[in-house]
Amino acid sequence: MHDSLAEVRSDAPQLMGALLGARDAVQRLDATEGRARWLAYVAIGSTMRFVATQRRRRWQAARHGMITVIAATALDLVLLASASPEAARASVLVNLLIAMAASLAYVFIVKHRRRSTVVPVFTVLTLVDVGAVWLGLNHGELHTISFGYLLLLPTIVALVVPSLTRVHASWLAAHIAFSVAYVALSAGGAGFEMFNELALLGVATALSIYGHFAGLHAQIDSYLQIQRINALNRQSVRDHARLTKLNMILGETARTDELTGLMNRLSLRLDLGMLRARIARHGGRFALLLADIDRFKAINDLHGHVAGDSVLQAVARGLSGSTRQEDGLYRYGGEEFALLVPITTGTALDIAERIRRAVEGLELPHPANPPHGRLTISVGVVTVGAPDLALQDGAWFKRADEALYRAKAAGRNRSVVWDTPKV
């Protein structure tokens, strides 16, 4: 037991030294972080963008400051008149002069909002200093009130009229010079009283400096917060635009056949809905065509599915070249294609023959398709108008499919229009 206590006592100085070292390291780290943070605030506060964002705030503060000065002169007249009736005339003169200067400064600030507010504000504050010093020196009974003004003014300026640091420092230097000169002239050799008043001036100056930098710190924090919010808003807009574009791409992908690039059956179903609405509202007629590649299975069997895919792509290009922009062209499934074509001139059969000849004109060899020996299609045609709106989409396709079957049975490479079966 005694040996353990002895070991602890012997290690205690080392442990204490380690703890003190760790504490010093933490303090140095805090000091370094605080210095870096302060330098960052100084750098931000000196940027042109920050200065520009604070220009309106300083303009509003200058207006409010002039209103405060005008209101203070009215209160000061009441206070000085009750404190010293003998000095009433002098106080009225000084306060009227300050009120007139503040009013003119207010008008200038309002009319010239794009100009700097430094000169009019600096002039009015200097007049307040001069007026307080003049009243205190010429009317000793007002010394306490005048000195109180000189003490309160730096803090009020820091809070009410925030300005650039160099402007605040310049005015504060002038105010201290006025105040020290006033204390020296009014002390009358009373060293202790002069020391107390100078100490109070030092405290007021320190409070003004602290208030100015505290306000600047708050402005920079607010500016940074607004910048972060704006950055998040911009990022949100960019993300929304990218999401909208992605949704459009996904929508197009979902409605497009990957192999041929034509619209797929989903697009066909949606477009049929719009077609019904168009016919119901404006009338007109449309041709619904089903085109099937003749003996396509033989191509896959003889040459493979890769060759079959190439044939499908070639037919899709041929059909696209023979249709108009307002026509709807879809891959219906397998080797079948569907078309929705408004009938403006001619007949539905004319439209079907145009696309049939376009595919035949590709002159793609197809020996397994006798007697033609080249790639051909058969087309089933049905005309859709207002009387057909009572039927479902499936009934329209059934009619087109029946016409296509008759085209196949008649020898292929031809177009057949569905007509009402004869009883």
Coordinates of C-alpha atoms in Angstrom, one line a residue:
M1 CA 0.0 0.0 0.0
H2 CA 2.8 2.4 0.9
D3 CA 4.7 1.5 -2.2
S4 CA 1.6 2.3 -4.4
L5 CA 1.2 5.7 -2.7
A6 CA 4.8 6.5 -3.2
E7 CA 4.6 5.7 -6.9
V8 CA 1.5 7.9 -7.2
R9 CA 3.3 10.8 -5.5
S10 CA 6.4 10.3 -7.7
D11 CA 4.2 10.4 -10.9
A12 CA 2.0 13.3 -9.8
P13 CA 4.4 16.1 -11.1
Q14 CA 4.5 14.4 -14.5
L15 CA 0.7 14.0 -14.6
M16 CA 0.3 17.6 -13.6
G17 CA 2.7 18.8 -16.2
A18 CA 0.9 16.7 -18.9
L19 CA -2.4 18.2 -17.9
L20 CA -1.0 21.8 -17.9
G21 CA 0.5 21.1 -21.3
A22 CA -2.8 19.8 -22.7
R23 CA -4.6 22.9 -21.3
D24 CA -2.0 25.3 -22.9
A25 CA -2.4 23.4 -26.2
V26 CA -6.2 23.8 -26.1
Q27 CA -5.9 27.5 -25.3
R28 CA -3.4 28.0 -28.2
L29 CA -5.8 26.2 -30.5
D30 CA -8.7 28.3 -29.4
A31 CA -6.6 31.5 -29.9
T32 CA -5.6 30.3 -33.3
E33 CA -9.1 29.6 -34.3
G34 CA -10.4 32.9 -32.9
R35 CA -7.6 34.8 -34.8
A36 CA -8.5 33.0 -38.0
R37 CA -12.2 33.7 -37.5
W38 CA -11.5 37.3 -36.9
L39 CA -9.3 37.6 -40.0
A40 CA -12.0 36.0 -42.0
Y41 CA -14.5 38.5 -40.7
V42 CA -12.2 41.4 -41.5
A43 CA -11.6 40.0 -45.1
I44 CA -15.4 39.7 -45.7
G45 CA -16.1 43.1 -44.2
S46 CA -13.7 44.8 -46.6
T47 CA -15.1 43.2 -49.8
M48 CA -16.9 45.3 -52.3
R49 CA -20.0 43.0 -52.3
F50 CA -20.4 43.3 -48.6
V51 CA -20.0 47.1 -48.7
A52 CA -22.5 47.3 -51.5
T53 CA -25.1 45.2 -49.6
Q54 CA -24.7 47.4 -46.5
R55 CA -25.2 50.7 -48.5
R56 CA -29.0 50.6 -48.2
R57 CA -28.8 49.8 -44.5
R58 CA -26.5 52.7 -43.9
W59 CA -28.8 54.9 -45.9
Q60 CA -31.8 54.0 -43.8
A61 CA -29.7 54.3 -40.6
A62 CA -28.6 57.8 -41.6
R63 CA -32.3 58.8 -42.2
H64 CA -33.3 57.4 -38.8
G65 CA -30.3 59.0 -37.2
M66 CA -31.3 62.5 -38.5
I67 CA -34.8 61.9 -37.2
T68 CA -33.4 61.0 -33.8
V69 CA -31.3 64.1 -33.7
I70 CA -34.3 66.3 -34.6
A71 CA -36.4 64.6 -31.8
A72 CA -33.5 64.9 -29.4
T73 CA -33.3 68.7 -29.9
A74 CA -36.9 69.1 -28.9
L75 CA -36.4 67.1 -25.8
D76 CA -33.1 68.9 -25.1
L77 CA -34.9 72.3 -25.2
V78 CA -37.3 71.1 -22.5
L79 CA -34.5 69.7 -20.4
L80 CA -32.2 72.7 -20.7
A81 CA -35.0 75.2 -20.1
S82 CA -35.9 73.5 -16.8
A83 CA -32.2 73.1 -15.8
S84 CA -31.2 76.7 -16.5
P85 CA -33.8 79.3 -17.4
E86 CA -30.8 81.8 -17.9
A87 CA -29.4 79.7 -20.7
A88 CA -32.8 79.1 -22.4
R89 CA -32.0 81.6 -25.2
A90 CA -28.6 80.0 -25.9
S91 CA -30.0 76.5 -25.8
V92 CA -32.9 77.4 -28.2
L93 CA -30.3 78.9 -30.6
V94 CA -28.0 75.9 -30.5
N95 CA -30.8 73.3 -30.8
L96 CA -32.5 75.2 -33.6
L97 CA -29.2 75.3 -35.5
I98 CA -28.7 71.5 -34.9
A99 CA -32.3 70.7 -35.9
M100 CA -32.0 72.8 -39.1
A101 CA -28.8 71.0 -40.0
A102 CA -30.3 67.6 -39.3
S103 CA -33.4 68.5 -41.4
L104 CA -31.3 69.6 -44.3
A105 CA -29.2 66.5 -44.0
Y106 CA -32.3 64.4 -43.9
V107 CA -33.6 66.0 -47.2
F108 CA -30.2 65.5 -48.8
I109 CA -30.1 61.8 -47.8
V110 CA -33.6 61.2 -49.1
K111 CA -33.1 63.0 -52.4
H112 CA -29.6 61.7 -53.1
R113 CA -29.9 58.1 -51.9
R114 CA -27.2 56.9 -54.2
R115 CA -24.6 59.3 -52.8
S116 CA -22.6 58.8 -49.7
T117 CA -24.2 59.8 -46.4
V118 CA -20.8 60.4 -44.7
V119 CA -20.6 64.2 -45.1
P120 CA -24.1 65.2 -43.9
V121 CA -24.0 62.8 -41.0
F122 CA -20.5 63.8 -40.0
T123 CA -21.5 67.5 -40.2
V124 CA -24.5 67.1 -38.0
L125 CA -22.7 65.0 -35.4
T126 CA -19.9 67.6 -35.3
L127 CA -22.5 70.4 -34.8
V128 CA -23.9 68.4 -31.8
D129 CA -20.4 68.1 -30.3
V130 CA -19.7 71.8 -30.9
G131 CA -23.1 72.8 -29.5
A132 CA -22.6 70.7 -26.3
V133 CA -19.1 72.1 -25.8
W134 CA -20.2 75.7 -26.4
L135 CA -23.2 75.4 -23.9
G136 CA -21.1 73.8 -21.3
L137 CA -18.3 76.3 -21.5
N138 CA -20.5 79.4 -21.5
H139 CA -23.0 78.1 -19.0
G140 CA -21.3 76.3 -16.1
E141 CA -24.6 75.1 -14.7
L142 CA -25.1 73.0 -17.9
H143 CA -21.7 71.3 -17.5
T144 CA -23.2 68.0 -16.3
I145 CA -25.7 67.8 -19.1
S146 CA -23.2 68.8 -21.8
F147 CA -20.7 66.2 -20.5
G148 CA -23.4 63.6 -20.4
Y149 CA -24.1 64.3 -24.1
L150 CA -20.5 63.8 -24.9
L151 CA -20.5 60.5 -23.0
L152 CA -23.7 59.1 -24.6
L153 CA -23.1 60.2 -28.1
P154 CA -20.4 57.6 -29.1
T155 CA -22.6 54.7 -28.0
I156 CA -25.7 56.1 -29.6
V157 CA -23.8 56.7 -32.9
A158 CA -22.4 53.1 -32.8
L159 CA -25.9 51.7 -32.3
V160 CA -28.1 54.1 -34.4
V161 CA -25.8 55.2 -37.2
P162 CA -23.7 52.2 -38.3
S163 CA -21.0 53.3 -40.7
L164 CA -17.8 52.1 -42.3
T165 CA -15.0 51.4 -39.7
R166 CA -12.8 54.2 -41.1
V167 CA -15.6 56.7 -41.0
H168 CA -16.6 55.7 -37.4
A169 CA -12.9 55.9 -36.3
S170 CA -12.5 59.3 -37.9
W171 CA -15.6 60.7 -36.2
L172 CA -14.7 59.1 -32.9
A173 CA -11.2 60.7 -33.0
A174 CA -12.8 64.1 -33.7
H175 CA -15.3 63.5 -30.9
I176 CA -12.6 62.5 -28.4
A177 CA -10.6 65.6 -29.3
F178 CA -13.6 67.9 -28.7
S179 CA -14.4 66.0 -25.4
V180 CA -10.8 66.1 -24.1
A181 CA -10.5 69.8 -24.9
Y182 CA -13.8 70.5 -23.2
V183 CA -12.8 68.6 -20.1
A184 CA -9.5 70.4 -20.0
L185 CA -11.1 73.8 -20.4
S186 CA -14.0 73.2 -18.0
A187 CA -12.0 71.5 -15.2
G188 CA -10.4 74.7 -14.0
G189 CA -7.5 73.0 -12.4
A190 CA -9.5 70.3 -10.6
G191 CA -7.2 67.4 -11.3
F192 CA -9.2 64.7 -9.7
E193 CA -12.4 65.7 -11.4
M194 CA -10.6 66.0 -14.7
F195 CA -9.2 62.5 -14.2
N196 CA -12.6 61.0 -13.5
E197 CA -14.2 62.7 -16.6
L198 CA -11.4 61.5 -18.8
A199 CA -11.8 58.0 -17.4
L200 CA -15.5 58.1 -18.2
L201 CA -14.7 59.3 -21.7
G202 CA -12.3 56.3 -22.1
V203 CA -15.1 54.0 -21.1
A204 CA -17.6 55.6 -23.5
T205 CA -15.0 55.4 -26.3
A206 CA -14.4 51.7 -25.5
L207 CA -18.2 51.0 -25.5
S208 CA -18.5 52.8 -28.9
I209 CA -15.7 50.8 -30.4
Y210 CA -17.2 47.6 -29.0
G211 CA -20.6 48.5 -30.2
H212 CA -19.4 49.3 -33.7
F213 CA -17.5 46.0 -34.1
A214 CA -20.4 44.0 -32.5
G215 CA -22.7 45.6 -35.0
L216 CA -20.3 44.9 -37.8
H217 CA -20.0 41.3 -36.6
A218 CA -23.8 40.9 -36.6
Q219 CA -24.0 42.4 -40.1
I220 CA -21.3 40.0 -41.5
D221 CA -23.1 37.1 -39.8
S222 CA -26.4 38.2 -41.4
Y223 CA -24.6 38.7 -44.8
L224 CA -23.0 35.2 -44.6
Q225 CA -26.4 33.7 -43.7
I226 CA -28.1 35.4 -46.6
Q227 CA -25.3 34.3 -48.9
R228 CA -25.7 30.7 -47.8
I229 CA -29.5 30.9 -48.3
N230 CA -29.0 32.4 -51.8
A231 CA -26.5 29.7 -52.6
L232 CA -28.9 27.0 -51.4
N233 CA -31.7 28.6 -53.4
R234 CA -29.5 28.7 -56.5
Q235 CA -28.5 25.1 -56.0
S236 CA -32.2 24.2 -55.5
V237 CA -33.1 25.9 -58.8
R238 CA -30.2 24.1 -60.6
D239 CA -31.3 20.8 -59.0
H240 CA -34.9 21.4 -60.0
A241 CA -33.9 22.2 -63.6
R242 CA -31.7 19.1 -63.7
L243 CA -34.6 17.0 -62.2
T244 CA -37.0 18.5 -64.7
K245 CA -34.7 17.7 -67.6
L246 CA -34.1 14.2 -66.2
N247 CA -37.9 13.6 -65.9
M248 CA -38.3 14.8 -69.5
I249 CA -35.6 12.4 -70.6
L250 CA -37.2 9.6 -68.6
G251 CA -40.6 10.4 -70.1
E252 CA -39.2 10.4 -73.6
T253 CA -37.4 7.1 -72.9
A254 CA -40.6 5.6 -71.5
R255 CA -42.4 6.6 -74.7
T256 CA -39.7 5.7 -77.2
D257 CA -38.8 2.3 -78.7
E258 CA -35.2 1.7 -77.9
L259 CA -34.4 -0.2 -81.1
T260 CA -36.0 2.0 -83.8
G261 CA -36.3 5.3 -82.1
L262 CA -40.0 5.5 -82.9
M263 CA -42.7 6.1 -80.4
N264 CA -43.9 2.9 -78.6
R265 CA -47.3 1.5 -77.6
L266 CA -47.5 3.8 -74.5
S267 CA -47.2 6.8 -76.7
L268 CA -49.8 5.3 -79.1
R269 CA -52.3 4.9 -76.2
L270 CA -51.8 8.4 -75.0
D271 CA -52.0 9.9 -78.5
L272 CA -55.2 7.9 -79.1
G273 CA -56.8 9.7 -76.1
M274 CA -55.9 13.1 -77.6
L275 CA -57.1 12.0 -81.0
R276 CA -60.5 11.2 -79.6
A277 CA -60.7 14.6 -77.9
R278 CA -59.7 16.3 -81.1
I279 CA -62.3 14.5 -83.2
A280 CA -65.0 15.2 -80.6
R281 CA -64.1 18.9 -80.5
H282 CA -63.2 19.7 -84.1
G283 CA -64.4 16.7 -86.1
G284 CA -62.3 15.4 -89.0
R285 CA -61.1 11.9 -89.9
F286 CA -58.0 9.9 -89.2
A287 CA -56.5 6.8 -90.8
L288 CA -55.3 4.1 -88.4
L289 CA -52.7 1.9 -90.2
L290 CA -51.1 -1.3 -89.1
A291 CA -48.1 -2.3 -91.2
D292 CA -46.4 -5.7 -91.0
I293 CA -43.1 -6.8 -92.6
D294 CA -43.8 -9.7 -94.9
R295 CA -42.2 -13.0 -93.9
F296 CA -40.0 -11.3 -91.3
K297 CA -39.5 -14.5 -89.3
A298 CA -37.5 -16.0 -92.3
I299 CA -35.0 -13.1 -91.9
N300 CA -34.4 -14.0 -88.2
D301 CA -34.2 -17.7 -89.0
L302 CA -31.8 -17.4 -91.9
H303 CA -29.6 -14.4 -90.9
G304 CA -30.1 -14.1 -87.1
H305 CA -31.7 -11.5 -84.9
V306 CA -29.0 -8.9 -85.4
A307 CA -29.8 -8.8 -89.1
G308 CA -33.5 -8.7 -88.2
D309 CA -32.9 -5.7 -85.9
S310 CA -31.1 -3.9 -88.8
V311 CA -34.1 -4.6 -91.0
L312 CA -36.5 -3.1 -88.4
Q313 CA -34.3 0.0 -88.2
A314 CA -34.2 0.4 -92.0
V315 CA -38.0 0.0 -92.2
A316 CA -38.4 2.6 -89.4
R317 CA -36.3 5.0 -91.4
G318 CA -38.2 4.4 -94.5
L319 CA -41.6 4.9 -92.8
S320 CA -40.3 8.1 -91.1
G321 CA -39.2 9.5 -94.5
S322 CA -42.7 9.0 -95.9
T323 CA -44.7 10.6 -93.1
R324 CA -45.3 14.2 -92.2
Q325 CA -44.5 16.0 -88.9
E326 CA -48.1 15.8 -87.7
D327 CA -48.4 12.1 -88.4
G328 CA -47.9 9.6 -85.6
L329 CA -45.5 6.7 -86.2
Y330 CA -45.2 3.9 -83.6
R331 CA -43.6 0.5 -83.3
Y332 CA -46.6 -1.6 -82.4
G333 CA -44.7 -4.7 -81.5
G334 CA -42.3 -7.2 -83.1
E335 CA -42.3 -6.4 -86.9
E336 CA -45.5 -4.4 -86.7
F337 CA -45.8 -0.7 -87.0
A338 CA -48.8 1.6 -86.4
L339 CA -49.6 5.0 -87.9
L340 CA -52.1 7.7 -87.0
V341 CA -52.5 10.0 -90.0
P342 CA -55.0 12.9 -90.4
I343 CA -56.9 12.6 -93.7
T344 CA -56.7 16.1 -95.2
T345 CA -56.5 15.2 -98.9
G346 CA -57.1 11.9 -100.7
T347 CA -58.1 8.7 -98.9
A348 CA -56.8 6.4 -96.2
L349 CA -55.8 4.0 -98.9
D350 CA -53.6 6.6 -100.6
I351 CA -51.8 7.1 -97.4
A352 CA -51.2 3.4 -96.9
E353 CA -50.0 3.0 -100.5
R354 CA -47.5 5.8 -100.0
I355 CA -45.8 4.2 -97.0
R356 CA -46.0 0.7 -98.7
R357 CA -44.1 2.0 -101.7
A358 CA -41.6 3.8 -99.5
V359 CA -40.6 0.5 -97.9
E360 CA -40.6 -1.3 -101.2
G361 CA -38.4 1.4 -102.6
L362 CA -35.7 0.6 -100.0
E363 CA -34.9 -2.4 -102.3
L364 CA -33.6 -4.5 -99.5
P365 CA -33.1 -8.1 -100.8
H366 CA -35.4 -10.7 -99.2
P367 CA -35.2 -14.0 -101.2
A368 CA -37.5 -15.7 -98.7
N369 CA -40.3 -13.3 -99.7
P370 CA -41.5 -14.6 -103.1
P371 CA -42.5 -13.5 -105.7
H372 CA -41.2 -10.1 -104.8
G373 CA -37.7 -11.1 -103.7
R374 CA -37.3 -7.9 -101.8
L375 CA -38.4 -6.5 -98.4
T376 CA -42.1 -5.5 -98.5
I377 CA -44.9 -4.7 -96.0
S378 CA -48.6 -5.4 -95.9
V379 CA -50.9 -2.6 -94.5
G380 CA -54.3 -2.9 -92.9
V381 CA -56.3 0.4 -92.9
V382 CA -59.2 1.7 -91.0
T383 CA -60.8 5.1 -91.1
V384 CA -61.7 6.8 -87.8
G385 CA -64.2 9.6 -87.5
A386 CA -66.9 11.0 -85.2
P387 CA -69.3 8.0 -85.7
D388 CA -66.5 5.7 -84.4
L389 CA -66.0 7.4 -81.1
A390 CA -68.5 5.1 -79.4
L391 CA -66.0 2.2 -80.0
Q392 CA -63.1 1.4 -77.8
D393 CA -59.5 1.6 -79.1
G394 CA -59.4 -2.2 -79.2
A395 CA -62.3 -2.3 -81.7
W396 CA -60.4 0.1 -84.0
F397 CA -57.3 -2.1 -83.9
K398 CA -59.3 -5.2 -84.4
R399 CA -60.7 -3.7 -87.7
A400 CA -57.2 -2.7 -88.8
D401 CA -55.9 -6.1 -87.9
E402 CA -58.6 -7.8 -90.0
A403 CA -57.7 -5.6 -92.9
L404 CA -54.0 -6.5 -92.5
Y405 CA -54.9 -10.3 -92.4
R406 CA -56.8 -9.9 -95.7
A407 CA -53.8 -8.1 -97.2
K408 CA -51.6 -11.0 -96.2
A409 CA -54.1 -13.6 -97.5
A410 CA -54.2 -11.8 -100.8
G411 CA -50.5 -12.2 -101.5
R412 CA -48.8 -9.6 -99.3
N413 CA -47.2 -6.3 -100.4
R414 CA -50.5 -4.6 -100.6
S415 CA -52.9 -2.3 -98.6
V416 CA -56.4 -3.3 -97.7
V417 CA -59.0 -1.0 -96.2
W418 CA -61.4 -2.4 -93.6
D419 CA -65.1 -2.2 -94.6
T420 CA -68.3 -3.3 -93.0
P421 CA -68.7 -7.1 -93.5
K422 CA -71.5 -7.9 -95.9
V423 CA -74.4 -9.8 -94.3

